[in-house]
């Protein structure tokens, strides 16, 4: 017979453990339901579950899940490799990284990315784009800010914004703002192609940083204008800027301006660029204005010979690089003769005949003078053209620069000015070489003697002295010899007597 006490002792431990297991199970179920209620929901069909899984793998939330700069930069800082988006035609295009350090220094660093990229509505990849949102537009954005500043009477507090708006007005009238003939869906150049909105940080004018910033100007323009950059790189301007980092050397924007870039075939643009040359070459420009070429600017709609017509637009180089005077002559005379010996080119720049109306498109221009007839007084004309530059006779012999072109009545006609020991050629054609040659050979006209033969100008002082002594000794020898023979003959006659 089993007693009650014995029964209790036999089942006491299993019953206690059962209660513990049941309590733990209840807590576990309750916790699961509270934390992940979706798991307690009825299971979904396999196809639907897989579709949602694929969707989650493509549409991923990045960063902090917010549309702030920190969230954007978690993907677009360039540290996660190449990113791609889609263009207007749905084709894949590379998204350029926004480097955090450079963006932090830009004038836009305090703005939120979505203030410009208004089409972005979420922080997932790929982004959902607002249907009617416009692309980022520098022009309209700054104009709105300026209108707001004017309404609030805060224009004086925002001078740089005012400068930007002025630049926008210039840009709208420029060649860059015109519709691209090769791709009518876009203009030739937009603000962002020259000024990256993410790194826009142009130093203030006059600052040392602004001077150093100029070093990148040609390379920036050269991203589109490659041929012009190649020419500029080999020019005196390019060598000074790129090789020697002389920030005072001319860059693209000095001649073409930064924003009101015009069509260089237009006479008004040519005139503006020529005036820009005068910003650095003041004395030369003033001498040009006094010349016949400069005075012709009021004829033919302002179409006349300008700096670029003789010196080139971008490949300007120092004549001293040629070193050989014959090459200098060939180069410079080619420029002059190409117009003055061509009816077509001369007509392009020729002034109108007296009394002709400039407004008349068919107004008659003066006829091209015949070069051979004008120079028929000059012996061996063709030989002179190969040996001497036009400007050596058609500029003042006392002028330091060869830009004040003189007409046929005032041009040099005195042969002795070149054909003498004080030859003006030493200060004209050979002026670039004369000083070095003088130090090397010891006399001023050594450069003429070394490079060409100009009758009357190739005299060497030492040779002159030696020749004079030789002539004197020869005469003395002849006279001495004659005297000796005379005395000898006289003596023989006296002895014969």
CSV table of C-alpha atoms in Angstrom, one decimal:
chain,number,residue,atom,x,y,z
A,1,UNK,CA,0.0,0.0,0.0
A,2,UNK,CA,1.4,3.3,-1.1
A,3,UNK,CA,1.1,6.1,1.3
A,4,UNK,CA,0.3,9.7,0.2
A,5,UNK,CA,3.6,11.0,1.3
A,6,UNK,CA,5.4,8.5,-0.8
A,7,UNK,CA,3.3,9.6,-3.9
A,8,UNK,CA,4.1,13.2,-3.3
A,9,UNK,CA,7.8,12.5,-3.0
A,10,UNK,CA,7.8,10.4,-6.3
A,11,UNK,CA,6.1,13.1,-8.6
A,12,UNK,CA,7.2,16.4,-6.9
A,13,UNK,CA,10.3,17.0,-9.1
A,14,UNK,CA,8.7,16.3,-12.5
A,15,UNK,CA,5.7,18.5,-11.8
A,16,UNK,CA,8.0,21.4,-10.7
A,17,UNK,CA,10.1,21.1,-13.9
A,18,UNK,CA,6.9,21.0,-16.0
A,19,UNK,CA,5.6,24.2,-14.5
A,20,UNK,CA,9.0,25.9,-15.3
A,21,UNK,CA,9.0,24.7,-18.9
A,22,UNK,CA,5.4,25.9,-19.4
A,23,UNK,CA,6.2,29.4,-18.0
A,24,UNK,CA,9.3,29.8,-20.2
A,25,UNK,CA,7.4,28.7,-23.3
A,26,UNK,CA,4.7,31.3,-22.5
A,27,UNK,CA,7.2,34.1,-22.1
A,28,UNK,CA,9.0,33.1,-25.3
A,29,UNK,CA,5.8,33.1,-27.4
A,30,UNK,CA,4.7,36.4,-25.9
A,31,UNK,CA,8.1,38.0,-26.6
A,32,UNK,CA,8.1,36.7,-30.2
A,33,UNK,CA,4.7,38.2,-30.8
A,34,UNK,CA,5.6,41.5,-29.3
A,35,UNK,CA,9.0,41.9,-31.1
A,36,UNK,CA,8.3,40.4,-34.6
A,37,UNK,CA,4.5,40.3,-35.1
A,38,UNK,CA,5.1,39.7,-38.9
A,39,UNK,CA,6.5,36.3,-38.0
A,40,UNK,CA,3.3,35.4,-36.3
A,41,UNK,CA,1.2,36.3,-39.3
A,42,UNK,CA,0.1,33.6,-41.7
A,43,UNK,CA,2.7,32.6,-44.2
A,44,UNK,CA,2.6,34.1,-47.7
A,45,UNK,CA,2.8,32.3,-51.1
A,46,UNK,CA,6.4,31.6,-52.1
A,47,UNK,CA,6.3,33.8,-55.3
A,48,UNK,CA,5.2,36.9,-53.4
A,49,UNK,CA,7.8,36.3,-50.7
A,50,UNK,CA,10.6,36.0,-53.3
A,51,UNK,CA,9.4,39.2,-55.1
A,52,UNK,CA,9.6,41.2,-51.9
A,53,UNK,CA,13.0,39.8,-51.1
A,54,UNK,CA,14.3,40.9,-54.6
A,55,UNK,CA,12.7,44.3,-54.1
A,56,UNK,CA,14.5,44.7,-50.7
A,57,UNK,CA,17.9,43.8,-52.4
A,58,UNK,CA,17.5,46.6,-55.0
A,59,UNK,CA,15.8,49.3,-53.0
A,60,UNK,CA,18.2,49.8,-50.1
A,61,UNK,CA,18.2,52.5,-47.5
A,62,UNK,CA,21.5,54.2,-47.1
A,63,UNK,CA,23.2,56.3,-44.4
A,64,UNK,CA,20.9,57.5,-41.7
A,65,UNK,CA,17.8,57.1,-43.9
A,66,UNK,CA,17.3,60.9,-44.0
A,67,UNK,CA,17.5,63.3,-46.9
A,68,UNK,CA,20.3,65.3,-45.4
A,69,UNK,CA,23.9,65.8,-46.5
A,70,UNK,CA,25.3,63.1,-44.2
A,71,UNK,CA,22.9,60.6,-45.8
A,72,UNK,CA,23.8,61.6,-49.3
A,73,UNK,CA,27.5,61.5,-48.7
A,74,UNK,CA,27.4,58.0,-47.3
A,75,UNK,CA,27.1,56.9,-50.9
A,76,UNK,CA,28.3,59.9,-53.0
A,77,UNK,CA,31.7,60.6,-51.3
A,78,UNK,CA,33.5,58.4,-53.8
A,79,UNK,CA,34.6,55.8,-51.2
A,80,UNK,CA,32.2,53.1,-52.4
A,81,UNK,CA,33.4,52.9,-56.0
A,82,UNK,CA,31.7,54.0,-59.2
A,83,UNK,CA,28.1,55.0,-59.0
A,84,UNK,CA,25.8,55.1,-62.0
A,85,UNK,CA,22.5,56.8,-62.8
A,86,UNK,CA,20.4,57.2,-65.9
A,87,UNK,CA,20.2,60.1,-68.3
A,88,UNK,CA,17.1,61.5,-69.9
A,89,UNK,CA,17.0,58.7,-72.5
A,90,UNK,CA,17.3,56.0,-69.8
A,91,UNK,CA,21.0,55.2,-70.6
A,92,UNK,CA,23.4,54.5,-67.8
A,93,UNK,CA,25.7,57.4,-66.9
A,94,UNK,CA,28.5,57.8,-64.4
A,95,UNK,CA,27.8,59.8,-61.3
A,96,UNK,CA,30.8,61.9,-60.3
A,97,UNK,CA,31.8,61.7,-56.6
A,98,UNK,CA,31.4,64.6,-54.3
A,99,UNK,CA,34.5,64.7,-52.2
A,100,UNK,CA,33.7,65.7,-48.7
A,101,UNK,CA,36.7,67.9,-48.1
A,102,UNK,CA,36.3,69.9,-51.3
A,103,UNK,CA,32.5,70.3,-50.8
A,104,UNK,CA,33.1,71.5,-47.3
A,105,UNK,CA,35.3,74.4,-48.6
A,106,UNK,CA,32.8,75.4,-51.3
A,107,UNK,CA,30.4,78.3,-51.1
A,108,UNK,CA,27.5,75.8,-51.2
A,109,UNK,CA,28.7,73.7,-48.2
A,110,UNK,CA,26.0,75.0,-45.9
A,111,UNK,CA,23.2,74.0,-48.3
A,112,UNK,CA,21.4,70.7,-48.3
A,113,UNK,CA,21.9,68.6,-51.4
A,114,UNK,CA,18.1,68.3,-52.0
A,115,UNK,CA,17.8,72.1,-52.2
A,116,UNK,CA,19.3,71.7,-55.7
A,117,UNK,CA,18.4,68.1,-56.4
A,118,UNK,CA,14.7,68.6,-55.8
A,119,UNK,CA,13.8,65.5,-57.8
A,120,UNK,CA,15.1,63.2,-55.1
A,121,UNK,CA,12.3,62.2,-52.7
A,122,UNK,CA,13.8,59.3,-50.7
A,123,UNK,CA,17.1,58.0,-49.5
A,124,UNK,CA,16.8,54.6,-51.2
A,125,UNK,CA,18.6,53.2,-54.2
A,126,UNK,CA,17.4,53.7,-56.9
A,127,UNK,CA,15.9,57.1,-55.9
A,128,UNK,CA,12.3,57.8,-56.5
A,129,UNK,CA,12.2,60.9,-58.7
A,130,UNK,CA,9.4,63.5,-58.5
A,131,UNK,CA,7.6,63.6,-61.8
A,132,UNK,CA,7.5,67.4,-62.3
A,133,UNK,CA,10.8,68.3,-60.6
A,134,UNK,CA,13.3,70.4,-62.6
A,135,UNK,CA,17.0,69.7,-63.0
A,136,UNK,CA,19.4,71.7,-60.9
A,137,UNK,CA,19.6,75.2,-62.5
A,138,UNK,CA,22.3,77.6,-61.3
A,139,UNK,CA,20.8,80.5,-63.2
A,140,UNK,CA,17.2,80.5,-61.9
A,141,UNK,CA,18.4,79.6,-58.4
A,142,UNK,CA,20.7,82.6,-58.1
A,143,UNK,CA,18.2,84.9,-59.8
A,144,UNK,CA,15.5,83.9,-57.2
A,145,UNK,CA,18.0,84.5,-54.4
A,146,UNK,CA,18.8,88.0,-55.8
A,147,UNK,CA,15.1,88.9,-56.2
A,148,UNK,CA,14.5,87.9,-52.6
A,149,UNK,CA,17.5,90.0,-51.5
A,150,UNK,CA,16.1,93.0,-53.4
A,151,UNK,CA,12.7,92.6,-51.8
A,152,UNK,CA,14.3,92.4,-48.4
A,153,UNK,CA,16.7,95.3,-49.1
A,154,UNK,CA,19.7,93.1,-48.4
A,155,UNK,CA,21.6,93.5,-51.7
A,156,UNK,CA,24.4,95.4,-49.9
A,157,UNK,CA,24.9,92.5,-47.5
A,158,UNK,CA,25.3,90.1,-50.4
A,159,UNK,CA,27.8,91.7,-52.9
A,160,UNK,CA,29.1,88.4,-54.2
A,161,UNK,CA,25.6,87.3,-55.0
A,162,UNK,CA,25.2,90.5,-57.0
A,163,UNK,CA,28.4,89.7,-58.9
A,164,UNK,CA,27.1,86.3,-59.7
A,165,UNK,CA,23.9,87.8,-61.1
A,166,UNK,CA,25.9,90.2,-63.3
A,167,UNK,CA,27.9,87.2,-64.6
A,168,UNK,CA,24.6,85.4,-65.4
A,169,UNK,CA,23.5,88.4,-67.4
A,170,UNK,CA,26.8,88.4,-69.4
A,171,UNK,CA,26.5,84.6,-69.8
A,172,UNK,CA,23.0,84.8,-71.3
A,173,UNK,CA,24.3,87.0,-74.1
A,174,UNK,CA,27.4,84.9,-74.7
A,175,UNK,CA,28.3,82.3,-77.3
A,176,UNK,CA,28.3,79.6,-74.6
A,177,UNK,CA,24.6,80.2,-73.9
A,178,UNK,CA,23.6,79.6,-77.5
A,179,UNK,CA,22.0,76.3,-78.6
A,180,UNK,CA,24.6,73.8,-79.7
A,181,UNK,CA,24.2,73.2,-83.5
A,182,UNK,CA,25.5,69.6,-83.1
A,183,UNK,CA,23.1,68.8,-80.3
A,184,UNK,CA,20.1,71.1,-80.1
A,185,UNK,CA,19.0,69.6,-76.8
A,186,UNK,CA,21.7,71.6,-75.0
A,187,UNK,CA,23.7,74.8,-75.1
A,188,UNK,CA,27.4,75.0,-75.8
A,189,UNK,CA,28.4,75.3,-72.2
A,190,UNK,CA,26.6,75.5,-68.9
A,191,UNK,CA,27.7,77.0,-65.6
A,192,UNK,CA,28.5,73.6,-64.0
A,193,UNK,CA,30.8,72.7,-66.9
A,194,UNK,CA,33.1,75.5,-65.9
A,195,UNK,CA,32.2,75.9,-62.2
A,196,UNK,CA,31.5,72.6,-60.4
A,197,UNK,CA,28.6,73.4,-58.1
A,198,UNK,CA,30.0,71.0,-55.5
A,199,UNK,CA,33.5,72.6,-55.3
A,200,UNK,CA,32.7,76.2,-56.3
A,201,UNK,CA,35.2,78.3,-54.3
A,202,UNK,CA,36.6,81.1,-56.5
A,203,UNK,CA,39.0,83.3,-54.5
A,204,UNK,CA,38.3,87.0,-54.1
A,205,UNK,CA,39.9,89.2,-56.8
A,206,UNK,CA,43.2,90.6,-55.9
A,207,UNK,CA,44.0,87.9,-53.4
A,208,UNK,CA,47.1,85.7,-53.6
A,209,UNK,CA,44.8,82.6,-53.8
A,210,UNK,CA,43.1,84.2,-56.9
A,211,UNK,CA,46.4,84.6,-58.6
A,212,UNK,CA,47.3,80.9,-58.1
A,213,UNK,CA,43.8,79.9,-59.1
A,214,UNK,CA,44.5,81.5,-62.6
A,215,UNK,CA,47.0,78.6,-63.3
A,216,UNK,CA,44.1,76.3,-64.0
A,217,UNK,CA,42.3,78.6,-66.4
A,218,UNK,CA,43.7,77.3,-69.7
A,219,UNK,CA,43.3,73.6,-68.6
A,220,UNK,CA,39.7,74.2,-67.8
A,221,UNK,CA,38.9,75.9,-71.2
A,222,UNK,CA,41.0,73.2,-72.9
A,223,UNK,CA,38.6,70.4,-71.8
A,224,UNK,CA,36.5,71.6,-74.8
A,225,UNK,CA,39.0,73.7,-76.8
A,226,UNK,CA,41.8,71.1,-77.1
A,227,UNK,CA,43.5,72.5,-80.3
A,228,UNK,CA,43.6,76.0,-78.8
A,229,UNK,CA,45.2,74.6,-75.6
A,230,UNK,CA,47.9,72.9,-77.6
A,231,UNK,CA,48.8,76.1,-79.4
A,232,UNK,CA,48.6,78.1,-76.1
A,233,UNK,CA,50.9,75.6,-74.3
A,234,UNK,CA,53.7,76.3,-76.8
A,235,UNK,CA,53.2,80.1,-76.8
A,236,UNK,CA,55.1,82.7,-74.8
A,237,UNK,CA,52.0,83.1,-72.7
A,238,UNK,CA,51.6,79.4,-72.0
A,239,UNK,CA,55.3,78.9,-71.2
A,240,UNK,CA,55.2,81.7,-68.8
A,241,UNK,CA,52.1,80.5,-67.0
A,242,UNK,CA,52.4,76.7,-67.1
A,243,UNK,CA,56.2,76.2,-67.0
A,244,UNK,CA,57.3,79.2,-64.9
A,245,UNK,CA,54.0,79.7,-63.0
A,246,UNK,CA,54.0,83.4,-63.8
A,247,UNK,CA,50.4,84.2,-62.8
A,248,UNK,CA,50.6,87.6,-64.5
A,249,UNK,CA,50.8,85.9,-67.9
A,250,UNK,CA,47.7,86.0,-70.1
A,251,UNK,CA,45.1,83.3,-69.7
A,252,UNK,CA,42.0,82.6,-71.7
A,253,UNK,CA,39.6,84.8,-69.7
A,254,UNK,CA,42.0,87.8,-70.0
A,255,UNK,CA,41.3,88.0,-73.7
A,256,UNK,CA,37.9,86.3,-74.0
A,257,UNK,CA,36.5,87.4,-70.6
A,258,UNK,CA,35.1,84.9,-68.2
A,259,UNK,CA,31.4,85.1,-69.0
A,260,UNK,CA,30.6,87.3,-72.0
A,261,UNK,CA,32.5,85.0,-74.4
A,262,UNK,CA,31.6,86.2,-77.9
A,263,UNK,CA,31.8,84.7,-81.4
A,264,UNK,CA,35.4,85.6,-82.4
A,265,UNK,CA,34.3,86.1,-86.0
A,266,UNK,CA,32.3,89.2,-85.0
A,267,UNK,CA,34.1,92.5,-85.6
A,268,UNK,CA,33.0,93.8,-82.2
A,269,UNK,CA,34.5,90.8,-80.4
A,270,UNK,CA,37.7,91.2,-82.4
A,271,UNK,CA,37.9,94.8,-81.3
A,272,UNK,CA,37.3,93.9,-77.7
A,273,UNK,CA,40.0,91.2,-77.7
A,274,UNK,CA,42.5,93.6,-79.3
A,275,UNK,CA,41.7,96.1,-76.5
A,276,UNK,CA,42.3,93.4,-74.0
A,277,UNK,CA,45.8,92.9,-75.4
A,278,UNK,CA,46.4,96.5,-74.6
A,279,UNK,CA,45.6,95.8,-70.9
A,280,UNK,CA,49.1,94.2,-70.7
A,281,UNK,CA,50.8,95.7,-73.7
A,282,UNK,CA,49.8,99.3,-73.2
A,283,UNK,CA,52.6,101.1,-75.1
A,284,UNK,CA,52.4,98.7,-78.0
A,285,UNK,CA,48.6,99.1,-78.2
A,286,UNK,CA,48.9,102.9,-78.2
A,287,UNK,CA,51.5,102.7,-81.0
A,288,UNK,CA,49.1,100.4,-82.9
A,289,UNK,CA,46.3,102.9,-82.6
A,290,UNK,CA,48.4,105.6,-84.2
A,291,UNK,CA,49.2,103.4,-87.2
A,292,UNK,CA,47.3,103.2,-90.5
A,293,UNK,CA,46.1,99.7,-89.4
A,294,UNK,CA,44.7,101.1,-86.1
A,295,UNK,CA,43.1,104.0,-87.8
A,296,UNK,CA,41.3,101.7,-90.2
A,297,UNK,CA,39.2,100.4,-87.3
A,298,UNK,CA,36.5,102.9,-88.2
A,299,UNK,CA,36.2,101.5,-91.7
A,300,UNK,CA,34.6,98.4,-93.1
A,301,UNK,CA,32.5,97.9,-90.0
A,302,UNK,CA,35.5,97.9,-87.8
A,303,UNK,CA,37.0,95.0,-89.7
A,304,UNK,CA,40.8,95.7,-89.9
A,305,UNK,CA,44.2,94.2,-89.1
A,306,UNK,CA,44.4,93.5,-85.4
A,307,UNK,CA,46.9,91.9,-83.1
A,308,UNK,CA,45.8,88.3,-83.8
A,309,UNK,CA,46.0,88.8,-87.5
A,310,UNK,CA,49.7,89.2,-87.3
A,311,UNK,CA,50.6,87.4,-84.1
A,312,UNK,CA,48.1,84.6,-84.1
A,313,UNK,CA,45.4,84.0,-81.6
A,314,UNK,CA,46.8,81.4,-79.3
A,315,UNK,CA,50.3,80.3,-80.5
A,316,UNK,CA,52.0,83.6,-79.9
A,317,UNK,CA,55.8,83.1,-79.4
A,318,UNK,CA,58.8,85.3,-79.1
A,319,UNK,CA,60.6,86.1,-82.3
A,320,UNK,CA,63.9,85.5,-80.5
A,321,UNK,CA,63.1,81.8,-80.5
A,322,UNK,CA,63.8,81.8,-84.3
A,323,UNK,CA,67.4,83.1,-83.7
A,324,UNK,CA,68.1,83.0,-87.4
A,325,UNK,CA,67.4,86.4,-89.0
A,326,UNK,CA,66.5,84.8,-92.3
A,327,UNK,CA,63.6,82.9,-90.5
A,328,UNK,CA,62.5,86.2,-88.9
A,329,UNK,CA,62.4,87.8,-92.3
A,330,UNK,CA,60.4,85.0,-93.8
A,331,UNK,CA,57.9,84.8,-91.0
A,332,UNK,CA,57.2,88.5,-90.7
A,333,UNK,CA,57.2,89.3,-94.4
A,334,UNK,CA,54.8,86.4,-95.0
A,335,UNK,CA,52.2,88.2,-92.8
A,336,UNK,CA,52.6,91.5,-94.6
A,337,UNK,CA,52.7,90.1,-98.2
A,338,UNK,CA,49.8,87.7,-97.7
A,339,UNK,CA,47.5,90.7,-97.6
A,340,UNK,CA,49.3,93.3,-99.6
A,341,UNK,CA,49.9,90.9,-102.5
A,342,UNK,CA,46.4,89.4,-102.5
A,343,UNK,CA,43.4,91.2,-103.9
A,344,UNK,CA,41.0,89.0,-101.9
A,345,UNK,CA,42.7,89.5,-98.5
A,346,UNK,CA,43.4,93.2,-99.1
A,347,UNK,CA,39.7,93.8,-100.0
A,348,UNK,CA,38.7,92.2,-96.7
A,349,UNK,CA,40.5,94.9,-94.6
A,350,UNK,CA,40.7,97.8,-97.2
A,351,UNK,CA,39.2,101.2,-96.3
A,352,UNK,CA,36.3,102.5,-98.3
A,353,UNK,CA,36.8,104.9,-101.2
A,354,UNK,CA,36.4,108.5,-100.4
A,355,UNK,CA,32.8,109.5,-100.3
A,356,UNK,CA,31.5,105.9,-100.0
A,357,UNK,CA,28.7,105.2,-97.5
A,358,UNK,CA,29.8,102.7,-94.8
A,359,UNK,CA,26.2,101.6,-94.4
A,360,UNK,CA,26.1,100.4,-98.0
A,361,UNK,CA,27.1,96.7,-98.2
A,362,UNK,CA,28.2,97.2,-101.8
A,363,UNK,CA,30.3,100.3,-101.0
A,364,UNK,CA,33.5,100.4,-103.0
A,365,UNK,CA,36.8,100.0,-101.3
A,366,UNK,CA,40.2,101.3,-102.5
A,367,UNK,CA,42.1,99.2,-104.9
A,368,UNK,CA,45.2,97.3,-103.8
A,369,UNK,CA,48.4,99.1,-104.7
A,370,UNK,CA,50.8,97.1,-106.8
A,371,UNK,CA,53.8,96.2,-104.6
A,372,UNK,CA,56.3,96.0,-107.5
A,373,UNK,CA,55.4,99.4,-108.8
A,374,UNK,CA,55.6,100.9,-105.3
A,375,UNK,CA,59.1,99.5,-104.8
A,376,UNK,CA,60.4,100.0,-108.3
A,377,UNK,CA,62.9,102.6,-106.9
A,378,UNK,CA,64.5,99.9,-104.8
A,379,UNK,CA,67.4,97.9,-106.4
A,380,UNK,CA,66.9,94.1,-106.3
A,381,UNK,CA,63.4,94.3,-104.7
A,382,UNK,CA,62.9,90.6,-104.4
A,383,UNK,CA,66.3,90.2,-102.8
A,384,UNK,CA,65.5,92.8,-100.3
A,385,UNK,CA,62.2,91.1,-99.4
A,386,UNK,CA,64.2,87.9,-98.6
A,387,UNK,CA,66.8,89.8,-96.6
A,388,UNK,CA,64.9,92.6,-94.8
A,389,UNK,CA,61.5,92.8,-93.2
A,390,UNK,CA,58.9,95.2,-94.4
A,391,UNK,CA,58.7,96.7,-91.0
A,392,UNK,CA,62.4,97.5,-91.0
A,393,UNK,CA,61.6,100.2,-93.6
A,394,UNK,CA,58.0,100.9,-92.7
A,395,UNK,CA,58.5,101.7,-89.1
A,396,UNK,CA,60.4,104.5,-87.4
A,397,UNK,CA,64.1,103.7,-87.2
A,398,UNK,CA,64.1,105.1,-83.7
A,399,UNK,CA,61.0,103.1,-82.5
A,400,UNK,CA,61.6,100.3,-80.0
A,401,UNK,CA,58.6,98.3,-81.2
A,402,UNK,CA,57.6,97.6,-84.8
A,403,UNK,CA,53.9,98.6,-84.7
A,404,UNK,CA,53.8,102.1,-86.0
A,405,UNK,CA,53.4,101.3,-89.7
A,406,UNK,CA,54.4,104.2,-92.0
A,407,UNK,CA,53.0,104.6,-95.5
A,408,UNK,CA,55.1,104.8,-98.6
A,409,UNK,CA,55.7,108.5,-98.3
A,410,UNK,CA,57.1,108.2,-94.8
A,411,UNK,CA,58.9,104.9,-95.1
A,412,UNK,CA,62.6,104.6,-95.1
A,413,UNK,CA,64.2,105.5,-98.4
A,414,UNK,CA,67.7,106.4,-97.3
A,415,UNK,CA,69.9,103.4,-98.2
A,416,UNK,CA,72.8,104.7,-96.1
A,417,UNK,CA,70.7,104.2,-92.9
A,418,UNK,CA,71.2,100.5,-93.3
A,419,UNK,CA,74.3,100.3,-95.5
A,420,UNK,CA,76.8,101.9,-93.1
A,421,UNK,CA,78.8,101.0,-90.0
A,422,UNK,CA,76.0,102.6,-88.0
A,423,UNK,CA,73.3,100.4,-89.7
A,424,UNK,CA,69.8,100.8,-88.3
A,425,UNK,CA,69.4,97.1,-88.8
A,426,UNK,CA,71.4,96.5,-85.6
A,427,UNK,CA,68.5,98.1,-83.8
A,428,UNK,CA,65.7,96.7,-86.0
A,429,UNK,CA,66.0,93.2,-87.5
A,430,UNK,CA,69.0,92.2,-85.5
A,431,UNK,CA,68.2,94.0,-82.2
A,432,UNK,CA,67.3,90.7,-80.5
A,433,UNK,CA,70.7,89.3,-81.3
A,434,UNK,CA,73.0,92.3,-81.3
A,435,UNK,CA,73.7,92.5,-77.6
A,436,UNK,CA,74.8,88.9,-77.3
A,437,UNK,CA,76.8,89.0,-80.5
A,438,UNK,CA,78.5,92.2,-79.4
A,439,UNK,CA,79.6,90.5,-76.2
A,440,UNK,CA,80.8,87.4,-78.1
A,441,UNK,CA,82.6,89.1,-80.9
A,442,UNK,CA,83.4,92.5,-79.5
A,443,UNK,CA,81.8,94.8,-82.0
A,444,UNK,CA,78.3,96.0,-82.7
A,445,UNK,CA,77.9,94.8,-86.3
A,446,UNK,CA,79.2,91.3,-85.7
A,447,UNK,CA,75.7,90.0,-85.9
A,448,UNK,CA,75.3,91.3,-89.4
A,449,UNK,CA,78.6,89.9,-90.5
A,450,UNK,CA,77.8,86.5,-88.9
A,451,UNK,CA,74.3,86.2,-90.3
A,452,UNK,CA,74.2,88.1,-93.6
A,453,UNK,CA,76.2,90.4,-95.8
A,454,UNK,CA,74.9,94.0,-95.9
A,455,UNK,CA,77.3,96.2,-98.0
A,456,UNK,CA,78.7,99.0,-95.9
A,457,UNK,CA,77.4,97.5,-92.6
A,458,UNK,CA,79.8,94.6,-92.2
A,459,UNK,CA,82.9,96.6,-91.2
A,460,UNK,CA,85.0,95.2,-88.3
A,461,UNK,CA,87.0,97.9,-86.5
A,462,UNK,CA,90.0,95.6,-86.0
A,463,UNK,CA,89.9,94.5,-89.6
A,464,UNK,CA,89.7,98.1,-90.7
A,465,UNK,CA,92.8,98.9,-88.7
A,466,UNK,CA,94.7,95.9,-90.0
A,467,UNK,CA,93.8,96.7,-93.5
A,468,UNK,CA,94.7,100.4,-93.1
A,469,UNK,CA,98.1,99.3,-91.7
A,470,UNK,CA,98.6,96.8,-94.5
A,471,UNK,CA,97.8,99.5,-97.1
A,472,UNK,CA,100.1,101.9,-95.4
A,473,UNK,CA,102.9,99.3,-95.3
A,474,UNK,CA,102.3,98.5,-98.9
A,475,UNK,CA,102.6,102.1,-100.0
A,476,UNK,CA,105.7,102.5,-97.8
A,477,UNK,CA,107.1,99.4,-99.4
A,478,UNK,CA,106.4,100.6,-102.9
A,479,UNK,CA,107.8,104.0,-102.1
A,480,UNK,CA,110.8,102.5,-100.3
A,481,UNK,CA,111.4,100.1,-103.2
A,482,UNK,CA,111.2,102.9,-105.7
A,483,UNK,CA,113.5,105.1,-103.7
A,484,UNK,CA,116.1,102.4,-103.3
A,485,UNK,CA,116.0,101.7,-107.1
A,486,UNK,CA,116.3,105.4,-107.9
A,487,UNK,CA,119.3,105.9,-105.6
A,488,UNK,CA,121.0,102.7,-106.8
A,489,UNK,CA,120.6,103.8,-110.4
A,490,UNK,CA,122.0,107.2,-109.7
A,491,UNK,CA,125.0,105.7,-107.9
A,492,UNK,CA,125.7,103.4,-110.9
A,493,UNK,CA,125.6,106.4,-113.2
A,494,UNK,CA,128.0,108.4,-111.0
A,495,UNK,CA,130.4,105.5,-110.9
A,496,UNK,CA,130.3,105.1,-114.6
A,497,UNK,CA,131.5,108.6,-115.1
